[in-house]
Coordinates of N, CA and C in Angstrom, one line a residue:
M708 N 6.6 14.9 27.7 CA 8.0 14.8 27.2 C 8.9 15.7 28.0
K709 N 10.0 15.1 28.4 CA 11.0 15.8 29.2 C 12.4 15.6 28.6
K710 N 13.0 16.8 28.3 CA 14.4 16.7 27.8 C 14.4 15.8 26.5
V711 N 13.5 16.1 25.6 CA 13.5 15.4 24.3 C 13.8 16.4 23.2
T712 N 14.7 15.9 22.3 CA 15.0 16.7 21.1 C 14.4 16.0 19.9
I713 N 13.6 16.7 19.1 CA 13.1 16.1 17.9 C 13.5 16.9 16.7
K714 N 14.2 16.2 15.7 CA 14.6 16.8 14.5 C 13.9 16.1 13.3
L715 N 13.0 16.9 12.6 CA 12.3 16.4 11.5 C 12.8 17.0 10.2
G716 N 12.9 16.2 9.2 CA 13.3 16.8 7.9 C 12.7 15.9 6.8
G717 N 13.1 16.1 5.6 CA 12.6 15.3 4.5 C 11.2 15.7 4.1
R718 N 10.5 14.7 3.5 CA 9.1 15.0 3.0 C 8.2 13.9 3.5
N719 N 7.0 14.2 3.8 CA 5.9 13.3 4.1 C 6.3 12.3 5.2
N720 N 7.0 12.7 6.2 CA 7.4 11.8 7.3 C 6.4 12.0 8.4
R721 N 6.2 11.0 9.2 CA 5.2 11.1 10.3 C 5.9 10.6 11.6
L722 N 5.5 11.3 12.7 CA 5.9 10.9 14.1 C 4.6 10.8 14.8
V723 N 4.2 9.6 15.3 CA 2.9 9.3 15.8 C 3.1 8.8 17.3
F724 N 2.5 9.4 18.2 CA 2.5 9.0 19.6 C 1.1 8.5 20.0
G725 N 1.0 7.4 20.6 CA -0.3 6.9 21.2 C -0.7 7.7 22.4
E726 N -1.7 7.2 23.1 CA -2.1 7.9 24.3 C -1.2 7.5 25.5
D727 N -1.0 8.5 26.4 CA -0.3 8.2 27.6 C 1.1 7.7 27.4
V728 N 1.8 8.2 26.3 CA 3.2 7.8 26.1 C 4.1 8.7 26.9
V729 N 5.1 8.1 27.5 CA 6.1 8.9 28.3 C 7.4 8.8 27.6
I730 N 8.0 9.9 27.2 CA 9.3 9.9 26.6 C 10.2 11.0 27.3
S731 N 11.4 10.6 27.7 CA 12.3 11.5 28.4 C 13.7 11.2 28.0
H732 N 14.5 12.3 28.0 CA 16.0 12.2 27.8 C 16.3 11.5 26.5
C733 N 15.6 11.9 25.4 CA 15.8 11.2 24.1 C 16.0 12.2 23.0
E734 N 16.6 11.6 21.9 CA 16.8 12.4 20.7 C 16.1 11.5 19.6
I735 N 15.2 12.2 18.8 CA 14.5 11.5 17.7 C 14.9 12.3 16.5
R736 N 15.4 11.6 15.4 CA 15.7 12.2 14.1 C 14.9 11.4 13.1
L737 N 14.2 12.1 12.3 CA 13.4 11.5 11.2 C 13.5 12.4 9.9
D738 N 14.1 11.8 8.9 CA 14.2 12.4 7.6 C 14.1 11.4 6.5
G739 N 14.4 11.8 5.3 CA 14.1 11.0 4.1 C 12.7 11.3 3.6
E740 N 12.0 10.2 3.1 CA 10.7 10.4 2.6 C 9.8 9.3 3.0
D741 N 8.5 9.6 3.3 CA 7.4 8.7 3.6 C 7.8 7.7 4.7
N742 N 8.5 8.1 5.7 CA 8.9 7.3 6.8 C 8.0 7.5 8.0
L743 N 8.0 6.6 9.0 CA 7.1 6.6 10.1 C 7.8 6.2 11.4
I744 N 7.7 6.9 12.4 CA 8.1 6.5 13.8 C 6.8 6.5 14.6
E745 N 6.4 5.3 15.1 CA 5.2 5.2 15.8 C 5.4 4.6 17.2
I746 N 4.9 5.2 18.2 CA 5.1 4.7 19.6 C 3.7 4.5 20.2
G747 N 3.4 3.3 20.6 CA 2.1 2.9 21.0 C 1.6 3.4 22.3
D748 N 0.4 3.2 22.6 CA -0.3 3.6 23.8 C 0.5 3.1 25.1
R749 N 0.7 4.0 26.0 CA 1.3 3.7 27.3 C 2.7 3.2 27.3
A750 N 3.4 3.4 26.1 CA 4.8 3.0 26.0 C 5.6 4.1 26.7
R751 N 6.8 3.6 27.2 CA 7.8 4.5 27.9 C 9.1 4.3 27.2
F752 N 9.7 5.4 26.9 CA 11.0 5.4 26.2 C 11.9 6.5 26.9
S753 N 13.0 6.1 27.5 CA 13.8 7.0 28.2 C 15.3 6.8 27.9
S754 N 16.1 7.8 27.9 CA 17.5 7.8 27.7 C 18.0 7.0 26.5
G755 N 17.6 7.6 25.3 CA 18.0 6.9 24.1 C 17.9 7.7 22.9
K756 N 18.1 7.1 21.7 CA 18.0 7.7 20.4 C 17.2 6.9 19.5
I757 N 16.4 7.5 18.7 CA 15.6 6.9 17.7 C 15.9 7.6 16.4
Y758 N 16.7 6.9 15.5 CA 17.1 7.5 14.2 C 16.5 6.8 13.0
L759 N 15.8 7.5 12.2 CA 15.3 6.9 10.9 C 15.7 7.9 9.9
R760 N 16.8 7.7 9.2 CA 17.5 8.7 8.4 C 17.8 8.2 7.0
R761 N 17.7 9.2 6.0 CA 18.1 8.9 4.6 C 17.4 7.6 4.1
T762 N 16.2 7.4 4.4 CA 15.4 6.2 4.0 C 14.1 6.7 3.3
C763 N 13.5 5.7 2.7 CA 12.2 6.0 2.0 C 11.2 4.9 2.3
G764 N 10.1 5.2 2.9 CA 9.0 4.2 3.2 C 9.3 3.2 4.3
Q765 N 10.2 3.6 5.2 CA 10.6 2.7 6.3 C 9.9 3.1 7.6
H766 N 10.0 2.3 8.6 CA 9.4 2.6 9.9 C 10.1 2.1 11.1
I767 N 9.9 2.7 12.2 CA 10.2 2.2 13.5 C 8.9 2.2 14.3
R768 N 8.5 1.0 14.8 CA 7.3 0.9 15.6 C 7.7 0.3 17.0
I769 N 7.2 1.0 18.0 CA 7.3 0.5 19.4 C 5.9 0.3 19.9
G770 N 5.6 -1.0 20.3 CA 4.2 -1.3 20.6 C 3.7 -0.8 22.0
A771 N 2.4 -0.9 22.2 CA 1.8 -0.5 23.4 C 2.3 -1.2 24.6
D772 N 2.4 -0.4 25.7 CA 2.8 -1.0 27.0 C 4.3 -1.5 27.0
T773 N 5.1 -1.0 26.1 CA 6.5 -1.4 26.0 C 7.3 -0.4 26.8
T774 N 8.3 -0.8 27.5 CA 9.2 0.1 28.2 C 10.6 -0.1 27.7
V775 N 11.2 1.0 27.4 CA 12.6 1.1 26.9 C 13.4 2.0 27.9
E776 N 14.4 1.5 28.6 CA 15.1 2.3 29.6 C 16.4 2.9 29.1
G777 N 16.8 2.5 27.9 CA 18.0 3.1 27.3 C 18.4 2.4 26.1
A778 N 18.1 2.9 24.9 CA 18.3 2.2 23.7 C 18.6 3.2 22.6
Y779 N 19.4 2.7 21.6 CA 19.7 3.4 20.3 C 19.1 2.6 19.2
L780 N 18.0 3.1 18.6 CA 17.4 2.4 17.5 C 17.8 3.1 16.2
L781 N 18.4 2.4 15.2 CA 18.9 3.0 14.0 C 18.5 2.2 12.8
V782 N 17.7 2.9 11.9 CA 17.3 2.3 10.7 C 18.2 2.8 9.6
D783 N 18.7 1.9 8.8 CA 19.5 2.2 7.6 C 18.8 1.7 6.4
E784 N 18.8 2.5 5.3 CA 18.4 2.1 4.0 C 17.0 1.5 4.0
A785 N 16.8 0.4 3.3 CA 15.5 -0.2 3.1 C 15.2 -1.3 4.1
A786 N 15.0 -0.9 5.3 CA 14.7 -1.8 6.4 C 13.9 -1.1 7.5
S787 N 13.3 -1.9 8.4 CA 12.5 -1.3 9.5 C 12.7 -2.0 10.8
I788 N 12.3 -1.4 11.9 CA 12.4 -2.0 13.2 C 11.0 -2.1 13.7
D789 N 10.5 -3.3 14.2 CA 9.2 -3.5 14.8 C 9.5 -4.1 16.2
I790 N 9.0 -3.4 17.2 CA 9.1 -3.9 18.6 C 7.6 -4.1 19.0
G791 N 7.2 -5.3 19.5 CA 5.9 -5.6 19.8 C 5.3 -4.9 21.1
D792 N 4.1 -5.3 21.4 CA 3.5 -4.9 22.7 C 4.1 -5.5 23.9
D793 N 4.0 -4.8 25.0 CA 4.4 -5.3 26.3 C 5.8 -5.9 26.4
C794 N 6.7 -5.3 25.7 CA 8.1 -5.7 25.7 C 8.8 -4.9 26.8
M795 N 10.0 -5.3 27.2 CA 10.8 -4.7 28.2 C 12.2 -4.7 27.8
L796 N 12.7 -3.5 27.5 CA 14.1 -3.4 27.1 C 14.9 -2.6 28.1
S797 N 16.0 -3.2 28.6 CA 16.8 -2.6 29.7 C 17.7 -1.4 29.1
T798 N 18.8 -1.2 29.7 CA 19.7 -0.1 29.3 C 20.8 -0.5 28.4
D799 N 21.4 0.4 27.7 CA 22.5 0.2 26.8 C 22.2 -0.8 25.7
I800 N 21.0 -0.7 25.1 CA 20.6 -1.6 24.0 C 20.9 -0.9 22.7
L801 N 21.4 -1.6 21.7 CA 21.6 -1.1 20.4 C 20.8 -2.0 19.4
I802 N 19.9 -1.4 18.6 CA 19.2 -2.2 17.6 C 19.4 -1.4 16.3
R803 N 20.0 -2.2 15.3 CA 20.3 -1.5 14.0 C 20.0 -2.5 12.9
T804 N 19.6 -1.9 11.8 CA 19.2 -2.7 10.6 C 20.3 -2.8 9.5
G805 N 21.4 -2.1 9.7 CA 22.4 -2.2 8.7 C 23.8 -2.0 9.3
D806 N 24.8 -1.9 8.4 CA 26.2 -1.8 8.8 C 26.8 -0.5 8.7
K807 N 26.1 0.5 8.0 CA 26.5 1.8 7.8 C 27.5 2.0 6.7
H808 N 28.1 0.9 6.3 CA 29.1 1.0 5.2 C 29.0 -0.3 4.3
S809 N 29.5 -0.2 3.1 CA 29.3 -1.4 2.2 C 30.5 -2.3 2.3
I810 N 30.2 -3.6 2.2 CA 31.2 -4.7 2.0 C 31.0 -5.2 0.6
I811 N 32.0 -5.2 -0.2 CA 32.0 -5.5 -1.6 C 32.7 -6.9 -1.9
D812 N 32.0 -7.8 -2.6 CA 32.6 -9.0 -3.0 C 33.6 -8.7 -4.1
V813 N 34.9 -9.1 -4.0 CA 35.9 -8.7 -4.9 C 35.7 -9.3 -6.3
A814 N 35.2 -10.5 -6.3 CA 35.0 -11.2 -7.6 C 33.9 -10.6 -8.5
S815 N 32.8 -10.3 -7.8 CA 31.6 -9.8 -8.5 C 31.5 -8.3 -8.5
G816 N 32.1 -7.7 -7.6 CA 31.9 -6.2 -7.4 C 30.6 -5.8 -6.8
Q817 N 29.9 -6.8 -6.3 CA 28.5 -6.6 -5.7 C 28.6 -6.4 -4.2
R818 N 27.8 -5.6 -3.7 CA 27.6 -5.4 -2.3 C 27.0 -6.6 -1.7
I819 N 27.6 -7.1 -0.6 CA 27.1 -8.3 0.1 C 26.5 -8.1 1.5
N820 N 26.3 -6.9 1.9 CA 25.8 -6.7 3.2 C 24.6 -5.7 3.2
P821 N 23.5 -6.1 2.6 CA 22.3 -5.2 2.6 C 21.7 -5.1 4.0
S822 N 21.0 -4.0 4.2 CA 20.2 -3.9 5.4 C 19.1 -4.9 5.5
R823 N 18.6 -5.2 6.7 CA 17.5 -6.1 6.8 C 16.7 -5.7 8.0
D824 N 15.4 -6.1 8.0 CA 14.5 -5.7 9.1 C 14.9 -6.4 10.4
V825 N 14.5 -5.8 11.5 CA 14.5 -6.3 12.9 C 13.1 -6.5 13.4
R826 N 12.7 -7.7 13.8 CA 11.3 -7.9 14.3 C 11.4 -8.5 15.7
I827 N 10.8 -7.8 16.6 CA 10.8 -8.3 18.0 C 9.3 -8.4 18.3
A828 N 8.8 -9.6 18.6 CA 7.4 -9.9 18.8 C 6.9 -9.3 20.1
D829 N 5.7 -9.5 20.4 CA 5.1 -9.1 21.7 C 5.8 -9.9 22.9
R830 N 5.9 -9.2 24.0 CA 6.4 -9.8 25.2 C 7.8 -10.4 25.1
V831 N 8.7 -9.6 24.7 CA 10.1 -9.9 24.7 C 10.8 -9.1 25.7
W832 N 11.7 -9.7 26.5 CA 12.5 -8.9 27.5 C 13.9 -9.0 27.1
V833 N 14.5 -7.8 26.9 CA 15.9 -7.7 26.4 C 16.7 -7.1 27.6
G834 N 17.7 -7.9 28.0 CA 18.6 -7.5 29.2 C 19.5 -6.4 28.8
R835 N 20.3 -6.0 29.8 CA 21.2 -4.9 29.7 C 22.4 -5.1 28.7
D836 N 22.8 -4.1 28.0 CA 24.0 -4.1 27.1 C 23.9 -5.2 26.0
V837 N 22.8 -5.2 25.3 CA 22.5 -6.2 24.3 C 22.6 -5.5 22.9
Q838 N 23.2 -6.1 21.9 CA 23.2 -5.6 20.6 C 22.3 -6.5 19.7
I839 N 21.3 -5.9 19.0 CA 20.4 -6.7 18.1 C 20.7 -6.1 16.7
L840 N 21.1 -7.0 15.9 CA 21.6 -6.6 14.5 C 20.6 -7.0 13.4
K841 N 20.8 -6.5 12.2 CA 20.0 -6.7 11.1 C 19.6 -8.2 10.9
G842 N 18.4 -8.4 10.5 CA 17.9 -9.8 10.3 C 17.4 -10.5 11.5
T843 N 17.5 -9.9 12.7 CA 17.1 -10.6 13.9 C 15.5 -10.6 14.0
V844 N 15.0 -11.8 14.4 CA 13.6 -12.0 14.7 C 13.6 -12.7 16.0
L845 N 12.8 -12.1 16.9 CA 12.6 -12.7 18.3 C 11.1 -13.0 18.4
Q846 N 10.8 -14.2 18.9 CA 9.4 -14.6 19.1 C 8.9 -14.3 20.5
P847 N 7.5 -14.4 20.7 CA 6.9 -14.0 21.9 C 7.5 -14.8 23.1
E848 N 7.5 -14.1 24.3 CA 8.0 -14.7 25.5 C 9.5 -15.2 25.4
T849 N 10.3 -14.4 24.7 CA 11.7 -14.6 24.7 C 12.4 -13.6 25.7
V850 N 13.4 -14.1 26.3 CA 14.3 -13.3 27.2 C 15.7 -13.3 26.5
V851 N 16.2 -12.1 26.4 CA 17.6 -12.0 25.8 C 18.5 -11.7 27.0
G852 N 19.5 -12.5 27.3 CA 20.4 -12.3 28.4 C 21.3 -11.1 28.2
A853 N 21.7 -10.6 29.3 CA 22.6 -9.4 29.3 C 23.9 -9.6 28.5
C854 N 24.3 -8.6 27.8 CA 25.6 -8.6 27.1 C 25.6 -9.6 25.9
S855 N 24.4 -9.9 25.4 CA 24.3 -10.8 24.2 C 24.4 -10.0 22.9
L856 N 24.8 -10.7 21.9 CA 24.8 -10.2 20.5 C 23.9 -11.1 19.7
V857 N 22.7 -10.5 19.3 CA 21.7 -11.3 18.5 C 21.8 -10.8 17.1
S858 N 22.0 -11.8 16.2 CA 22.2 -11.5 14.8 C 21.5 -12.5 13.8
R859 N 20.4 -13.1 14.3 CA 19.8 -14.1 13.4 C 18.3 -14.2 13.9
A860 N 17.5 -14.9 13.1 CA 16.1 -15.1 13.4 C 16.0 -16.4 14.2
F861 N 15.2 -16.3 15.3 CA 14.8 -17.4 16.1 C 13.4 -17.8 15.8
D862 N 13.1 -19.1 15.6 CA 11.8 -19.5 15.2 C 10.9 -20.0 16.3
E863 N 11.5 -20.0 17.6 CA 10.7 -20.4 18.7 C 10.7 -19.4 19.8
G864 N 9.6 -19.3 20.6 CA 9.5 -18.4 21.7 C 9.6 -19.2 23.0
H865 N 9.2 -18.5 24.1 CA 9.2 -19.2 25.4 C 10.6 -19.7 25.7
C866 N 11.6 -18.9 25.4 CA 13.0 -19.4 25.6 C 13.9 -18.2 26.1
V867 N 15.1 -18.6 26.5 CA 16.1 -17.6 26.9 C 17.2 -17.7 25.8
V868 N 17.6 -16.6 25.2 CA 18.7 -16.6 24.3 C 19.8 -15.8 24.9
A869 N 21.0 -16.2 24.8 CA 22.1 -15.5 25.4 C 23.4 -15.9 24.7
G870 N 24.4 -15.0 24.9 CA 25.8 -15.3 24.4 C 26.2 -14.4 23.2
V871 N 27.4 -14.7 22.7 CA 28.0 -14.0 21.6 C 28.5 -15.1 20.6
P872 N 27.8 -15.4 19.6 CA 26.5 -15.0 19.2 C 25.4 -15.6 20.1
A873 N 24.3 -15.0 20.1 CA 23.2 -15.5 21.0 C 22.7 -16.9 20.4
K874 N 22.4 -17.8 21.3 CA 21.8 -19.1 21.0 C 20.8 -19.4 22.1
I875 N 19.9 -20.3 21.9 CA 18.9 -20.7 22.9 C 19.6 -21.5 24.0
V876 N 19.5 -21.0 25.3 CA 20.1 -21.6 26.4 C 19.1 -22.2 27.4
K877 N 17.8 -21.9 27.2 CA 16.7 -22.4 28.1 C 15.4 -22.4 27.3
R878 N 14.6 -23.4 27.4 CA 13.3 -23.5 26.7 C 12.2 -23.6 27.8
G879 N 11.0 -23.4 27.4 CA 9.8 -23.6 28.2 C 9.7 -22.6 29.3
I880 N 9.9 -21.3 29.0 CA 9.8 -20.2 30.1 C 8.8 -19.2 29.6
R881 N 8.4 -18.4 30.6 CA 7.7 -17.1 30.4 C 8.3 -16.2 31.4
W882 N 8.1 -14.9 31.2 CA 8.6 -13.9 32.1 C 7.5 -13.0 32.6
D883 N 7.8 -12.3 33.8 CA 6.8 -11.5 34.4 C 7.6 -10.2 34.9
R884 N 6.9 -9.1 34.7 CA 7.6 -7.8 35.2 C 7.7 -7.8 36.7
S885 N 6.9 -8.4 37.4 CA 7.0 -8.4 38.9 C 7.9 -9.5 39.4
L886 N 8.5 -9.3 40.5 CA 9.4 -10.3 41.2 C 8.4 -11.1 42.0
I887 N 8.3 -12.4 41.7 CA 7.3 -13.2 42.4 C 8.0 -14.0 43.5

């Protein structure tokens, strides 16, 4: 770990690093109760923030062999973030499970914007300057184009999603870390 700030508070929270994890230039904040931040074997996380705050029983998981070059992961309330194995996240990525403030229906007086999980399957490549919002689900072998806003669940993989809001723009693909 190089230039990493870790702030732990609350009760019964856990921060778990797998083997050969590399973390640099990051800030990690974990408070609330019974929460977990888990970073899998051989994962790399640089230039970012991982915040799991004021929650109970939630988690952020980053899978084995995943690389994150610059991201802000933020869990709000009763929701979690799961990033699968062998994913590749570029720079200036925002992943969040909530809106940070309430939106109230005038007629009912009820809150209408609850937090929701974010699920990123194994082998997803997220391009630069992407925002991934609450309720997003990305399937294996998905590529998210640069500058996209992803705010829904996709039920198919082997595709490219891009745009604001993101939609499928290409099907029948897979990606490789090396330039072939």
